[in-house]
PDB file of C-alpha atoms in Angstrom:
ATOM      1  CA  MET T   1     -14.452   7.681 -20.732  1.00 60.00           C
ATOM      2  CA  SER T   2     -13.015   4.179 -20.471  1.00 66.00           C
ATOM      3  CA  ALA T   3     -13.012   2.538 -17.032  1.00 71.00           C
ATOM      4  CA  THR T   4      -9.302   1.887 -17.525  1.00 79.00           C
ATOM      5  CA  SER T   5      -8.518   5.492 -18.427  1.00 93.00           C
ATOM      6  CA  THR T   6      -6.074   7.510 -16.365  1.00 96.00           C
ATOM      7  CA  LEU T   7      -7.416  10.753 -17.812  1.00 97.00           C
ATOM      8  CA  LEU T   8      -9.477  13.193 -15.759  1.00 98.00           C
ATOM      9  CA  ALA T   9     -11.038  15.447 -18.398  1.00 97.00           C
ATOM     10  CA  GLY T  10     -14.290  16.892 -17.085  1.00 96.00           C
ATOM     11  CA  LYS T  11     -13.427  16.123 -13.455  1.00 98.00           C
ATOM     12  CA  VAL T  12     -12.974  18.703 -10.699  1.00 98.00           C
ATOM     13  CA  ALA T  13     -10.237  18.051  -8.140  1.00 98.00           C
ATOM     14  CA  LEU T  14      -9.531  19.852  -4.867  1.00 98.00           C
ATOM     15  CA  VAL T  15      -6.016  19.625  -3.431  1.00 98.00           C
ATOM     16  CA  THR T  16      -5.230  21.092  -0.012  1.00 98.00           C
ATOM     17  CA  GLY T  17      -1.766  22.273   0.922  1.00 96.00           C
ATOM     18  CA  ALA T  18      -1.292  22.712  -2.816  1.00 97.00           C
ATOM     19  CA  THR T  19       1.050  25.675  -3.044  1.00 97.00           C
ATOM     20  CA  ARG T  20       4.323  23.837  -2.502  1.00 94.00           C
ATOM     21  CA  GLY T  21       5.981  20.453  -2.134  1.00 91.00           C
ATOM     22  CA  LEU T  22       3.847  17.358  -2.469  1.00 94.00           C
ATOM     23  CA  GLY T  23       0.568  19.257  -2.790  1.00 96.00           C
ATOM     24  CA  LYS T  24       1.782  21.390  -5.668  1.00 97.00           C
ATOM     25  CA  ALA T  25       3.121  18.339  -7.488  1.00 96.00           C
ATOM     26  CA  MET T  26      -0.208  16.552  -6.967  1.00 97.00           C
ATOM     27  CA  ALA T  27      -2.209  19.517  -8.250  1.00 98.00           C
ATOM     28  CA  LEU T  28       0.014  19.764 -11.335  1.00 98.00           C
ATOM     29  CA  ALA T  29      -0.291  16.030 -12.075  1.00 98.00           C
ATOM     30  CA  LEU T  30      -4.085  16.143 -11.810  1.00 98.00           C
ATOM     31  CA  SER T  31      -4.174  19.147 -14.126  1.00 98.00           C
ATOM     32  CA  GLU T  32      -1.913  17.357 -16.606  1.00 98.00           C
ATOM     33  CA  ALA T  33      -4.412  14.486 -16.582  1.00 98.00           C
ATOM     34  CA  GLY T  34      -7.124  16.942 -17.616  1.00 98.00           C
ATOM     35  CA  ALA T  35      -8.849  17.854 -14.358  1.00 98.00           C
ATOM     36  CA  THR T  36      -9.983  21.297 -13.361  1.00 98.00           C
ATOM     37  CA  VAL T  37      -7.912  21.783 -10.219  1.00 98.00           C
ATOM     38  CA  ILE T  38      -8.784  23.816  -7.145  1.00 98.00           C
ATOM     39  CA  VAL T  39      -5.506  24.930  -5.582  1.00 98.00           C
ATOM     40  CA  SER T  40      -6.010  25.402  -1.854  1.00 98.00           C
ATOM     41  CA  SER T  41      -3.899  26.613   1.047  1.00 97.00           C
ATOM     42  CA  ARG T  42      -4.206  29.202   3.792  1.00 95.00           C
ATOM     43  CA  LYS T  43      -2.594  32.060   1.857  1.00 96.00           C
ATOM     44  CA  ALA T  44      -4.673  33.578  -0.952  1.00 97.00           C
ATOM     45  CA  ASP T  45      -1.735  35.127  -2.821  1.00 97.00           C
ATOM     46  CA  GLN T  46       0.115  31.824  -2.965  1.00 98.00           C
ATOM     47  CA  CYS T  47      -3.005  30.010  -4.162  1.00 98.00           C
ATOM     48  CA  GLU T  48      -3.469  32.533  -6.943  1.00 98.00           C
ATOM     49  CA  ALA T  49       0.166  32.343  -8.043  1.00 98.00           C
ATOM     50  CA  VAL T  50       0.283  28.531  -8.129  1.00 98.00           C
ATOM     51  CA  ALA T  51      -3.105  28.231  -9.839  1.00 98.00           C
ATOM     52  CA  ALA T  52      -1.890  30.602 -12.566  1.00 98.00           C
ATOM     53  CA  GLU T  53       1.378  28.675 -12.877  1.00 98.00           C
ATOM     54  CA  ILE T  54      -0.397  25.333 -13.253  1.00 98.00           C
ATOM     55  CA  SER T  55      -2.906  26.708 -15.739  1.00 98.00           C
ATOM     56  CA  ALA T  56      -0.105  28.155 -17.866  1.00 98.00           C
ATOM     57  CA  ALA T  57       1.856  24.904 -17.736  1.00 98.00           C
ATOM     58  CA  THR T  58      -0.974  22.535 -18.690  1.00 98.00           C
ATOM     59  CA  GLY T  59      -3.505  24.667 -20.514  1.00 98.00           C
ATOM     60  CA  ASN T  60      -6.220  23.403 -18.179  1.00 98.00           C
ATOM     61  CA  ALA T  61      -8.181  25.519 -15.728  1.00 98.00           C
ATOM     62  CA  ALA T  62      -6.831  25.882 -12.195  1.00 98.00           C
ATOM     63  CA  HIS T  63      -8.499  28.048  -9.579  1.00 98.00           C
ATOM     64  CA  PRO T  64      -7.328  29.353  -6.190  1.00 98.00           C
ATOM     65  CA  LEU T  65      -9.179  28.728  -2.931  1.00 98.00           C
ATOM     66  CA  ALA T  66      -7.813  30.166   0.312  1.00 97.00           C
ATOM     67  CA  LEU T  67      -8.884  27.809   3.088  1.00 96.00           C
ATOM     68  CA  HIS T  68      -7.887  26.714   6.586  1.00 96.00           C
ATOM     69  CA  VAL T  69      -8.728  23.012   6.562  1.00 97.00           C
ATOM     70  CA  GLY T  70      -9.223  22.904  10.327  1.00 95.00           C
ATOM     71  CA  ASP T  71     -11.857  25.651  10.291  1.00 94.00           C
ATOM     72  CA  TRP T  72     -15.210  23.977  10.860  1.00 90.00           C
ATOM     73  CA  ASP T  73     -17.213  26.938   9.556  1.00 94.00           C
ATOM     74  CA  ALA T  74     -15.219  27.254   6.324  1.00 95.00           C
ATOM     75  CA  ILE T  75     -15.380  23.734   4.897  1.00 96.00           C
ATOM     76  CA  GLU T  76     -19.048  23.329   4.023  1.00 95.00           C
ATOM     77  CA  PRO T  77     -19.231  26.722   2.254  1.00 96.00           C
ATOM     78  CA  ALA T  78     -16.021  25.872   0.383  1.00 97.00           C
ATOM     79  CA  VAL T  79     -17.394  22.563  -0.919  1.00 97.00           C
ATOM     80  CA  ASP T  80     -20.692  24.231  -1.841  1.00 96.00           C
ATOM     81  CA  GLN T  81     -18.794  26.993  -3.676  1.00 96.00           C
ATOM     82  CA  ILE T  82     -16.758  24.504  -5.705  1.00 98.00           C
ATOM     83  CA  VAL T  83     -19.891  22.635  -6.759  1.00 97.00           C
ATOM     84  CA  ARG T  84     -21.724  25.873  -7.545  1.00 97.00           C
ATOM     85  CA  ASP T  85     -18.858  27.348  -9.566  1.00 97.00           C
ATOM     86  CA  HIS T  86     -17.631  24.219 -11.344  1.00 97.00           C
ATOM     87  CA  GLY T  87     -20.580  21.836 -11.383  1.00 96.00           C
ATOM     88  CA  SER T  88     -19.111  19.091  -9.232  1.00 97.00           C
ATOM     89  CA  ILE T  89     -16.317  18.017  -6.938  1.00 98.00           C
ATOM     90  CA  ASP T  90     -15.041  14.634  -8.075  1.00 98.00           C
ATOM     91  CA  VAL T  91     -11.637  14.273  -6.426  1.00 98.00           C
ATOM     92  CA  VAL T  92     -10.530  15.388  -2.957  1.00 98.00           C
ATOM     93  CA  VAL T  93      -6.861  15.166  -2.034  1.00 98.00           C
ATOM     94  CA  ASN T  94      -6.291  15.952   1.640  1.00 98.00           C
ATOM     95  CA  ASN T  95      -2.649  16.952   1.860  1.00 97.00           C
ATOM     96  CA  ALA T  96      -2.359  20.054   4.069  1.00 96.00           C
ATOM     97  CA  GLY T  97      -0.169  19.508   7.106  1.00 94.00           C
ATOM     98  CA  ILE T  98       2.190  20.971   9.670  1.00 94.00           C
ATOM     99  CA  THR T  99       4.713  19.641  12.161  1.00 93.00           C
ATOM    100  CA  ARG T 100       5.439  20.617  15.760  1.00 95.00           C
ATOM    101  CA  ASP T 101       8.167  18.130  16.610  1.00 93.00           C
ATOM    102  CA  LYS T 102       9.171  17.591  20.229  1.00 95.00           C
ATOM    103  CA  MET T 103       9.869  14.662  22.475  1.00 96.00           C
ATOM    104  CA  LEU T 104       6.736  13.494  24.276  1.00 94.00           C
ATOM    105  CA  PHE T 105       7.771  14.767  27.697  1.00 95.00           C
ATOM    106  CA  ASN T 106       8.511  18.242  26.270  1.00 95.00           C
ATOM    107  CA  MET T 107       5.414  18.560  24.094  1.00 96.00           C
ATOM    108  CA  GLU T 108       3.023  21.369  24.981  1.00 96.00           C
ATOM    109  CA  ASP T 109      -0.749  21.072  24.631  1.00 97.00           C
ATOM    110  CA  ASP T 110      -0.665  23.586  21.790  1.00 97.00           C
ATOM    111  CA  ASP T 111       1.922  21.502  19.919  1.00 97.00           C
ATOM    112  CA  PHE T 112      -0.418  18.531  20.025  1.00 96.00           C
ATOM    113  CA  ASP T 113      -3.633  20.415  19.311  1.00 97.00           C
ATOM    114  CA  ALA T 114      -2.230  22.334  16.330  1.00 97.00           C
ATOM    115  CA  VAL T 115      -1.096  19.166  14.548  1.00 97.00           C
ATOM    116  CA  ILE T 116      -4.336  17.317  15.298  1.00 97.00           C
ATOM    117  CA  ARG T 117      -6.379  20.273  14.076  1.00 97.00           C
ATOM    118  CA  VAL T 118      -4.674  20.595  10.718  1.00 97.00           C
ATOM    119  CA  HIS T 119      -4.045  16.922   9.971  1.00 97.00           C
ATOM    120  CA  LEU T 120      -6.822  14.889  11.556  1.00 98.00           C
ATOM    121  CA  ARG T 121      -9.581  17.468  11.910  1.00 97.00           C
ATOM    122  CA  GLY T 122      -8.735  18.904   8.488  1.00 97.00           C
ATOM    123  CA  HIS T 123      -8.913  15.470   6.885  1.00 98.00           C
ATOM    124  CA  PHE T 124     -12.157  14.665   8.694  1.00 98.00           C
ATOM    125  CA  LEU T 125     -13.967  17.845   7.726  1.00 98.00           C
ATOM    126  CA  LEU T 126     -13.316  17.587   3.991  1.00 98.00           C
ATOM    127  CA  THR T 127     -13.790  13.805   4.020  1.00 98.00           C
ATOM    128  CA  ARG T 128     -17.169  14.184   5.682  1.00 98.00           C
ATOM    129  CA  ASN T 129     -18.391  17.015   3.480  1.00 97.00           C
ATOM    130  CA  ALA T 130     -17.215  15.421   0.240  1.00 97.00           C
ATOM    131  CA  ALA T 131     -18.837  12.143   1.283  1.00 98.00           C
ATOM    132  CA  ALA T 132     -22.089  13.949   2.121  1.00 97.00           C
ATOM    133  CA  HIS T 133     -22.059  15.636  -1.285  1.00 97.00           C
ATOM    134  CA  TRP T 134     -21.443  12.370  -3.142  1.00 98.00           C
ATOM    135  CA  ARG T 135     -24.155  10.601  -1.154  1.00 98.00           C
ATOM    136  CA  GLY T 136     -26.590  13.399  -1.979  1.00 97.00           C
ATOM    137  CA  GLU T 137     -25.772  13.155  -5.671  1.00 97.00           C
ATOM    138  CA  SER T 138     -26.174   9.376  -5.578  1.00 98.00           C
ATOM    139  CA  LYS T 139     -29.588   9.686  -3.943  1.00 97.00           C
ATOM    140  CA  LYS T 140     -30.682  12.206  -6.567  1.00 97.00           C
ATOM    141  CA  SER T 141     -29.736   9.933  -9.455  1.00 97.00           C
ATOM    142  CA  ASP T 142     -30.401   6.663  -7.636  1.00 97.00           C
ATOM    143  CA  SER T 143     -27.111   5.404  -9.041  1.00 98.00           C
ATOM    144  CA  PRO T 144     -23.390   5.280  -8.245  1.00 97.00           C
ATOM    145  CA  VAL T 145     -21.402   8.499  -8.601  1.00 98.00           C
ATOM    146  CA  TYR T 146     -17.790   9.354  -9.322  1.00 98.00           C
ATOM    147  CA  GLY T 147     -15.860  10.202  -6.182  1.00 98.00           C
ATOM    148  CA  ARG T 148     -12.200   9.777  -5.308  1.00 98.00           C
ATOM    149  CA  LEU T 149     -10.872  10.527  -1.819  1.00 98.00           C
ATOM    150  CA  ILE T 150      -7.102  10.436  -1.317  1.00 98.00           C
ATOM    151  CA  ASN T 151      -5.822  11.091   2.198  1.00 98.00           C
ATOM    152  CA  THR T 152      -2.227  11.706   3.204  1.00 98.00           C
ATOM    153  CA  SER T 153      -1.113   9.471   6.030  1.00 97.00           C
ATOM    154  CA  SER T 154       2.491   8.655   6.911  1.00 94.00           C
ATOM    155  CA  GLU T 155       4.773   5.853   7.964  1.00 92.00           C
ATOM    156  CA  ALA T 156       4.995   7.812  11.222  1.00 93.00           C
ATOM    157  CA  GLY T 157       1.509   6.490  11.958  1.00 94.00           C
ATOM    158  CA  LEU T 158       2.799   2.929  11.608  1.00 93.00           C
ATOM    159  CA  PHE T 159       5.900   2.961  13.785  1.00 89.00           C
ATOM    160  CA  GLY T 160       5.481   5.802  16.290  1.00 90.00           C
ATOM    161  CA  PRO T 161       8.472   8.190  16.044  1.00 90.00           C
ATOM    162  CA  PRO T 162       9.664   9.342  19.481  1.00 91.00           C
ATOM    163  CA  GLY T 163       9.834  13.006  18.516  1.00 94.00           C
ATOM    164  CA  GLN T 164       6.480  13.135  16.744  1.00 95.00           C
ATOM    165  CA  ALA T 165       3.823  11.746  19.071  1.00 96.00           C
ATOM    166  CA  ASN T 166       1.347  14.337  17.784  1.00 97.00           C
ATOM    167  CA  TYR T 167       2.099  13.737  14.108  1.00 96.00           C
ATOM    168  CA  GLY T 168       2.227   9.940  14.440  1.00 96.00           C
ATOM    169  CA  ALA T 169      -1.094   9.868  16.293  1.00 97.00           C
ATOM    170  CA  ALA T 170      -2.756  12.082  13.678  1.00 98.00           C
ATOM    171  CA  LYS T 171      -1.446  10.026  10.777  1.00 97.00           C
ATOM    172  CA  ALA T 172      -2.497   6.707  12.321  1.00 97.00           C
ATOM    173  CA  ALA T 173      -5.965   8.155  12.837  1.00 98.00           C
ATOM    174  CA  ILE T 174      -6.085   9.371   9.227  1.00 98.00           C
ATOM    175  CA  THR T 175      -5.503   5.818   8.033  1.00 98.00           C
ATOM    176  CA  ALA T 176      -8.389   4.597  10.214  1.00 98.00           C
ATOM    177  CA  LEU T 177     -10.584   7.472   8.994  1.00 98.00           C
ATOM    178  CA  THR T 178      -9.838   6.480   5.405  1.00 98.00           C
ATOM    179  CA  LEU T 179     -10.788   2.858   6.067  1.00 98.00           C
ATOM    180  CA  SER T 180     -14.110   3.963   7.544  1.00 98.00           C
ATOM    181  CA  ALA T 181     -14.719   6.269   4.591  1.00 98.00           C
ATOM    182  CA  SER T 182     -13.973   3.498   2.108  1.00 98.00           C
ATOM    183  CA  ARG T 183     -16.635   1.252   3.640  1.00 98.00           C
ATOM    184  CA  VAL T 184     -19.285   3.944   3.474  1.00 97.00           C
ATOM    185  CA  LEU T 185     -18.335   5.282   0.052  1.00 98.00           C
ATOM    186  CA  SER T 186     -18.195   1.855  -1.594  1.00 97.00           C
ATOM    187  CA  ARG T 187     -22.000   1.757  -1.394  1.00 96.00           C
ATOM    188  CA  ILE T 188     -22.255   4.656  -3.836  1.00 98.00           C
ATOM    189  CA  GLY T 189     -19.393   3.822  -6.166  1.00 97.00           C
ATOM    190  CA  CYS T 190     -16.722   6.062  -4.638  1.00 98.00           C
ATOM    191  CA  THR T 191     -13.264   5.144  -3.362  1.00 98.00           C
ATOM    192  CA  ALA T 192     -11.064   6.220  -0.463  1.00 98.00           C
ATOM    193  CA  ASN T 193      -7.366   5.471  -0.148  1.00 98.00           C
ATOM    194  CA  ALA T 194      -4.431   6.686   1.929  1.00 98.00           C
ATOM    195  CA  ILE T 195      -0.856   7.315   0.896  1.00 98.00           C
ATOM    196  CA  ALA T 196       2.267   7.417   3.042  1.00 96.00           C
ATOM    197  CA  PRO T 197       4.645   9.454   0.894  1.00 95.00           C
ATOM    198  CA  ARG T 198       8.333  10.103   1.168  1.00 88.00           C
ATOM    199  CA  GLY T 199       9.288  13.333  -0.522  1.00 73.00           C
ATOM    200  CA  ARG T 200      11.831  16.112  -0.426  1.00 66.00           C
ATOM    201  CA  THR T 201       9.693  19.061   0.717  1.00 53.00           C
ATOM    202  CA  GLY T 202       9.792  21.992   3.102  1.00 52.00           C
ATOM    203  CA  MET T 203       8.444  19.760   5.882  1.00 53.00           C
ATOM    204  CA  THR T 204      11.297  17.282   5.458  1.00 48.00           C
ATOM    205  CA  GLU T 205      14.179  19.730   5.341  1.00 49.00           C
ATOM    206  CA  GLY T 206      16.964  18.300   7.441  1.00 50.00           C
ATOM    207  CA  VAL T 207      15.557  14.770   7.180  1.00 53.00           C
ATOM    208  CA  PHE T 208      16.891  13.753   3.775  1.00 51.00           C
ATOM    209  CA  GLU T 209      20.334  14.420   2.363  1.00 58.00           C
ATOM    210  CA  ASP T 210      20.658  16.625  -0.730  1.00 63.00           C
ATOM    211  CA  TRP T 211      20.476  14.748  -4.010  1.00 48.00           C
ATOM    212  CA  ASP T 212      23.247  14.773  -6.572  1.00 55.00           C
ATOM    213  CA  GLU T 213      21.421  15.261  -9.890  1.00 65.00           C
ATOM    214  CA  SER T 214      24.316  13.688 -11.764  1.00 61.00           C
ATOM    215  CA  LYS T 215      23.098  10.362 -10.342  1.00 64.00           C
ATOM    216  CA  GLY T 216      19.822  10.636 -12.221  1.00 60.00           C
ATOM    217  CA  PRO T 217      16.235  11.390 -11.165  1.00 65.00           C
ATOM    218  CA  ASP T 218      15.776  12.250  -7.505  1.00 63.00           C
ATOM    219  CA  PRO T 219      13.986   9.268  -5.868  1.00 69.00           C
ATOM    220  CA  LEU T 220      12.450  11.648  -3.340  1.00 74.00           C
ATOM    221  CA  SER T 221      11.003  14.035  -5.898  1.00 75.00           C
ATOM    222  CA  PRO T 222       7.352  14.859  -5.067  1.00 82.00           C
ATOM    223  CA  ASP T 223       6.563  14.108  -8.718  1.00 86.00           C
ATOM    224  CA  ARG T 224       6.732  10.374  -8.055  1.00 87.00           C
ATOM    225  CA  VAL T 225       4.103  10.658  -5.308  1.00 93.00           C
ATOM    226  CA  ALA T 226       1.945  12.759  -7.617  1.00 94.00           C
ATOM    227  CA  ASP T 227       1.958   9.976 -10.211  1.00 94.00           C
ATOM    228  CA  LEU T 228       0.271   7.623  -7.732  1.00 96.00           C
ATOM    229  CA  VAL T 229      -2.243  10.267  -6.682  1.00 97.00           C
ATOM    230  CA  SER T 230      -3.178  10.914 -10.289  1.00 98.00           C
ATOM    231  CA  TYR T 231      -3.758   7.189 -10.781  1.00 98.00           C
ATOM    232  CA  LEU T 232      -5.883   6.828  -7.648  1.00 98.00           C
ATOM    233  CA  ALA T 233      -7.988   9.795  -8.797  1.00 98.00           C
ATOM    234  CA  SER T 234      -8.652   8.213 -12.195  1.00 98.00           C
ATOM    235  CA  PRO T 235     -11.292   5.840 -13.580  1.00 97.00           C
ATOM    236  CA  ALA T 236      -8.592   3.170 -13.790  1.00 98.00           C
ATOM    237  CA  ALA T 237      -8.526   2.950  -9.983  1.00 98.00           C
ATOM    238  CA  ALA T 238     -12.256   2.280  -9.572  1.00 97.00           C
ATOM    239  CA  GLY T 239     -11.522  -1.085  -7.946  1.00 97.00           C
ATOM    240  CA  VAL T 240      -8.924   0.254  -5.504  1.00 98.00           C
ATOM    241  CA  SER T 241     -10.290   1.370  -2.133  1.00 98.00           C
ATOM    242  CA  GLY T 242      -9.488   1.053   1.551  1.00 98.00           C
ATOM    243  CA  GLN T 243      -5.771   0.738   0.813  1.00 98.00           C
ATOM    244  CA  LEU T 244      -2.586   2.280   2.191  1.00 98.00           C
ATOM    245  CA  PHE T 245       0.399   2.811  -0.095  1.00 97.00           C
ATOM    246  CA  VAL T 246       3.956   3.794   0.769  1.00 95.00           C
ATOM    247  CA  VAL T 247       5.362   5.649  -2.217  1.00 94.00           C
ATOM    248  CA  TYR T 248       8.615   7.279  -3.270  1.00 87.00           C
ATOM    249  CA  GLY T 249      10.807   7.234  -6.346  1.00 81.00           C
ATOM    250  CA  GLY T 250      10.019   4.250  -8.533  1.00 83.00           C
ATOM    251  CA  MET T 251       8.567   2.252  -5.633  1.00 90.00           C
ATOM    252  CA  VAL T 252       4.965   1.870  -4.558  1.00 95.00           C
ATOM    253  CA  ALA T 253       4.355  -0.561  -1.692  1.00 95.00           C
ATOM    254  CA  LEU T 254       0.875  -1.785  -0.819  1.00 97.00           C
ATOM    255  CA  VAL T 255       0.757  -2.137   2.965  1.00 96.00           C
ATOM    256  CA  ASP T 256      -0.983  -5.179   4.418  1.00 95.00           C
ATOM    257  CA  ALA T 257      -3.049  -5.163   7.596  1.00 91.00           C
ATOM    258  CA  PRO T 258      -1.449  -6.098  10.947  1.00 89.00           C
ATOM    259  CA  VAL T 259      -1.429  -9.799  11.769  1.00 90.00           C
ATOM    260  CA  VAL T 260      -2.097 -11.606  15.033  1.00 92.00           C
ATOM    261  CA  GLU T 261       1.225 -12.723  16.500  1.00 92.00           C
ATOM    262  CA  LYS T 262      -0.088 -14.888  19.314  1.00 93.00           C
ATOM    263  CA  ARG T 263      -3.426 -15.797  20.816  1.00 93.00           C
ATOM    264  CA  PHE T 264      -3.780 -16.577  24.511  1.00 93.00           C
ATOM    265  CA  ASP T 265      -6.820 -18.736  25.394  1.00 93.00           C
ATOM    266  CA  ALA T 266      -7.903 -19.766  28.876  1.00 93.00           C
ATOM    267  CA  GLU T 267      -8.588 -23.489  29.095  1.00 89.00           C
ATOM    268  CA  GLY T 268     -11.710 -23.010  31.193  1.00 86.00           C
ATOM    269  CA  GLY T 269     -12.924 -19.966  29.317  1.00 90.00           C
ATOM    270  CA  VAL T 270     -11.831 -17.514  32.014  1.00 94.00           C
ATOM    271  CA  TRP T 271      -8.253 -16.725  32.945  1.00 93.00           C
ATOM    272  CA  ASP T 272      -6.900 -17.113  36.430  1.00 92.00           C
ATOM    273  CA  ARG T 273      -4.750 -14.001  36.890  1.00 94.00           C
ATOM    274  CA  ARG T 274      -1.655 -15.958  37.863  1.00 93.00           C
ATOM    275  CA  GLU T 275      -2.014 -18.392  34.990  1.00 92.00           C
ATOM    276  CA  PHE T 276      -2.538 -15.524  32.583  1.00 93.00           C
ATOM    277  CA  ALA T 277       0.601 -13.764  33.823  1.00 94.00           C
ATOM    278  CA  ASP T 278       2.604 -16.970  33.421  1.00 91.00           C
ATOM    279  CA  ALA T 279       1.287 -17.618  29.915  1.00 90.00           C
ATOM    280  CA  VAL T 280       1.923 -14.095  28.644  1.00 91.00           C
ATOM    281  CA  SER T 281       5.301 -13.721  30.327  1.00 91.00           C
ATOM    282  CA  GLY T 282       6.368 -17.061  28.922  1.00 91.00           C
ATOM    283  CA  HIS T 283       5.746 -15.834  25.414  1.00 91.00           C
ATOM    284  CA  TRP T 284       8.256 -13.028  25.939  1.00 88.00           C
ATOM    285  CA  SER T 285      11.034 -15.450  26.774  1.00 85.00           C
ATOM    286  CA  GLY T 286      13.273 -15.541  23.712  1.00 82.00           C
ATOM    287  CA  ARG T 287      11.088 -13.105  21.777  1.00 86.00           C
ATOM    288  CA  PRO T 288      13.198 -10.659  19.688  1.00 87.00           C
ATOM    289  CA  GLU T 289      14.103  -7.580  21.715  1.00 84.00           C
ATOM    290  CA  GLY T 290      12.289  -4.439  20.648  1.00 82.00           C
ATOM    291  CA  LYS T 291       9.569  -6.272  18.703  1.00 86.00           C
ATOM    292  CA  SER T 292       6.239  -4.510  19.164  1.00 87.00           C
ATOM    293  CA  PHE T 293       3.116  -3.411  17.315  1.00 88.00           C
ATOM    294  CA  SER T 294       5.338  -0.819  15.609  1.00 87.00           C
ATOM    295  CA  ALA T 295       5.887  -1.549  11.919  1.00 87.00           C
ATOM    296  CA  SER T 296       9.487  -0.370  12.116  1.00 81.00           C
ATOM    297  CA  GLU T 297      10.592  -2.789   9.398  1.00 81.00           C
ATOM    298  CA  ILE T 298       8.617  -0.743   6.887  1.00 83.00           C
ATOM    299  CA  MET T 299      11.449   1.776   6.997  1.00 78.00           C
ATOM    300  CA  THR T 300      13.648  -0.777   5.225  1.00 81.00           C
ATOM    301  CA  LEU T 301      11.620  -0.319   2.031  1.00 80.00           C
TER     302      LEU T 301
END
């Protein structure tokens, strides 16, 4: 297969949270590209129904896998089963997620823990086990292997929404996890990237206004996000790793790393506390109100 090909014939792709919304669109797009797709979510009946639907639509094999991504004991057997049944696992799309939105001062421990378990822990477990599998295969062959990791972050992890401290924290951590994975996986020829999608799904009900189809294609259709995922999973994206993309409609934005706004250096090498306070406070004089580490301007995309 050409290194510039966007086809996935012969590849095996696992998509979590794949029975609706973004995950279902991603699974369908990967199947359309030729991959054997493992459709995963917590509910077995939904997995079976969507796998059958995708298989009928594309003519390519799709298989159900009921799985709780935050269950430590379930992940390793699941990865082993995929490899045993299908010969490999070449693409992992971590997409499963939940929300438990509350203002910080009203958030219960369980609200925080549930979101961290599904998003961050779920991403970590499959990221780790897929990476371990690819490393093992690379050691066996003493050569690079094909591996594509695509993690679902969010703009919430860049600007810190007041009603989603749990979700924002998990998504920021997922971006950092992906960067770490990309450094490790690059040694064996694999890639790891994160996406921050905007899409009209069950999780975003009440966030976006309904779309008038007479205006043309819905810019928040999950299909547009799936197009990017299919690309990142393909041979054509072999040189793309350690990146974060915001995607919706016909727009894909590559997000740059944070920049240093100001450096404060002590003349003698060590700050006097009073001098430090004066230097830092002086910088805030005339600085735009509300400016912070938050990448709030990204919402203008």
